[in-house]
GROMACS .gro file of C-alpha atoms in nm:
model
  124
    1GLN     CA    1  -0.542  -0.271 -12.139
    2VAL     CA    2  -0.532   0.092 -12.250
    3ARG     CA    3  -0.362   0.176 -12.579
    4LEU     CA    4  -0.229   0.528 -12.620
    5VAL     CA    5  -0.108   0.688 -12.942
    6GLU     CA    6   0.048   1.036 -12.937
    7SER     CA    7   0.081   1.276 -13.226
    8GLY     CA    8   0.153   1.641 -13.291
    9GLY     CA    9   0.518   1.682 -13.201
   10GLY     CA   10   0.764   1.870 -13.417
   11LEU     CA   11   1.011   2.154 -13.445
   12VAL     CA   12   0.907   2.504 -13.341
   13GLN     CA   13   1.084   2.830 -13.264
   14ALA     CA   14   1.097   2.968 -12.914
   15GLY     CA   15   0.776   3.153 -12.835
   16GLY     CA   16   0.575   2.932 -13.066
   17SER     CA   17   0.298   2.682 -12.999
   18LEU     CA   18   0.225   2.315 -13.054
   19ARG     CA   19  -0.068   2.091 -12.969
   20LEU     CA   20  -0.011   1.728 -12.881
   21SER     CA   21  -0.285   1.468 -12.904
   22CYS     CA   22  -0.317   1.133 -12.729
   23ALA     CA   23  -0.581   0.895 -12.863
   24ALA     CA   24  -0.688   0.629 -12.613
   25SER     CA   25  -0.855   0.297 -12.679
   26GLY     CA   26  -0.928  -0.031 -12.506
   27ARG     CA   27  -1.095   0.076 -12.182
   28THR     CA   28  -1.357   0.310 -12.052
   29LEU     CA   29  -1.158   0.597 -11.905
   30SER     CA   30  -1.410   0.722 -11.650
   31SER     CA   31  -1.198   0.602 -11.355
   32TYR     CA   32  -0.864   0.708 -11.503
   33ALA     CA   33  -0.634   1.005 -11.490
   34MET     CA   34  -0.447   1.091 -11.807
   35GLY     CA   35  -0.107   1.250 -11.779
   36TRP     CA   36   0.168   1.401 -11.989
   37PHE     CA   37   0.532   1.350 -11.903
   38ARG     CA   38   0.850   1.451 -12.082
   39GLN     CA   39   1.203   1.323 -12.098
   40ALA     CA   40   1.505   1.513 -12.225
   41PRO     CA   41   1.825   1.327 -12.326
   42GLY     CA   42   2.015   1.207 -12.022
   43LYS     CA   43   1.743   1.315 -11.781
   44GLU     CA   44   1.464   1.148 -11.589
   45ARG     CA   45   1.107   1.140 -11.707
   46ASP     CA   46   0.937   1.447 -11.559
   47PHE     CA   47   0.576   1.518 -11.479
   48VAL     CA   48   0.411   1.786 -11.692
   49THR     CA   49   0.037   1.771 -11.620
   50THR     CA   50  -0.250   1.534 -11.557
   51ILE     CA   51  -0.631   1.541 -11.577
   52ARG     CA   52  -0.904   1.331 -11.417
   53TRP     CA   53  -1.109   1.199 -11.705
   54SER     CA   54  -1.443   1.217 -11.527
   55SER     CA   55  -1.421   1.557 -11.356
   56GLY     CA   56  -1.169   1.741 -11.572
   57THR     CA   57  -0.968   1.841 -11.265
   58THR     CA   58  -0.609   1.924 -11.356
   59VAL     CA   59  -0.269   1.982 -11.202
   60TYR     CA   60   0.047   2.123 -11.363
   61ALA     CA   61   0.418   2.126 -11.300
   62ASP     CA   62   0.535   2.472 -11.198
   63SER     CA   63   0.761   2.489 -11.503
   64VAL     CA   64   0.465   2.482 -11.744
   65LYS     CA   65   0.192   2.651 -11.541
   66GLY     CA   66   0.032   2.932 -11.737
   67ARG     CA   67   0.183   2.814 -12.067
   68PHE     CA   68   0.048   2.461 -12.114
   69THR     CA   69  -0.313   2.346 -12.101
   70ILE     CA   70  -0.439   1.988 -12.080
   71SER     CA   71  -0.789   1.901 -12.194
   72ARG     CA   72  -0.988   1.595 -12.295
   73ASP     CA   73  -1.256   1.522 -12.550
   74LYS     CA   74  -1.475   1.245 -12.414
   75ALA     CA   75  -1.646   1.183 -12.746
   76GLU     CA   76  -1.312   1.133 -12.922
   77ASN     CA   77  -1.142   0.955 -12.627
   78THR     CA   78  -0.852   1.193 -12.677
   79VAL     CA   79  -0.638   1.404 -12.445
   80TYR     CA   80  -0.470   1.720 -12.570
   81LEU     CA   81  -0.173   1.922 -12.453
   82GLN     CA   82  -0.174   2.277 -12.583
   83MET     CA   83   0.174   2.423 -12.543
   84ASN     CA   84   0.221   2.798 -12.580
   85SER     CA   85   0.519   3.028 -12.528
   86LEU     CA   86   0.751   2.737 -12.582
   87LYS     CA   87   1.109   2.759 -12.458
   88PRO     CA   88   1.422   2.566 -12.562
   89GLU     CA   89   1.413   2.392 -12.224
   90ASP     CA   90   1.078   2.238 -12.320
   91THR     CA   91   1.263   2.024 -12.575
   92ALA     CA   92   1.200   1.658 -12.492
   93VAL     CA   93   1.014   1.346 -12.590
   94TYR     CA   94   0.659   1.388 -12.461
   95TYR     CA   95   0.469   1.083 -12.338
   96CYS     CA   96   0.102   1.034 -12.271
   97ALA     CA   97   0.013   0.800 -11.983
   98ALA     CA   98  -0.292   0.657 -11.808
   99THR     CA   99  -0.349   0.550 -11.449
  100ASP     CA  100  -0.641   0.409 -11.253
  101PHE     CA  101  -0.497   0.539 -10.925
  102GLY     CA  102  -0.712   0.797 -10.755
  103GLY     CA  103  -0.631   1.163 -10.737
  104LEU     CA  104  -0.384   1.334 -10.969
  105PRO     CA  105  -0.061   1.135 -10.949
  106ARG     CA  106   0.262   1.308 -11.048
  107LYS     CA  107   0.501   1.015 -11.033
  108PRO     CA  108   0.555   0.803 -11.346
  109ASP     CA  109   0.545   0.486 -11.135
  110TYR     CA  110   0.172   0.531 -11.080
  111TYR     CA  111   0.099   0.513 -11.453
  112ALA     CA  112   0.055   0.166 -11.599
  113TYR     CA  113  -0.005   0.259 -11.961
  114TRP     CA  114   0.219   0.466 -12.186
  115GLY     CA  115   0.226   0.588 -12.541
  116GLN     CA  116   0.529   0.565 -12.768
  117GLY     CA  117   0.624   0.929 -12.724
  118THR     CA  118   0.648   1.223 -12.961
  119GLN     CA  119   0.949   1.451 -13.005
  120VAL     CA  120   0.914   1.823 -12.936
  121THR     CA  121   1.209   2.041 -13.029
  122VAL     CA  122   1.215   2.414 -12.954
  123SER     CA  123   1.486   2.614 -13.125
  124SER     CA  124   1.624   2.937 -12.983
   0.00000   0.00000   0.00000
């Protein structure tokens, strides 16, 4: 069992920045990928980015490439999502997730463990 706790959401103006954190506990993460997804009201949960814990390899959705950066701190067992140049369309509940599937999965179905979510609201 992997427990995930997100923090760092909030309200920010367009063009601003936020950093989300996801603290993981319960398992050694060396064989896991850690992802961020987001879900706006009335929409499906969308892939944002994911990182292989061991290698640090990453992949991003086109909509956030160049603006968002995922990273992990092995000592703190924490994954971060640095979000810059935020846009109103980035408004959503952001979820951290963990999977022991290989590669860099983009589909939510591959992720067995989820955090509770944190709200990000970007005003225009």
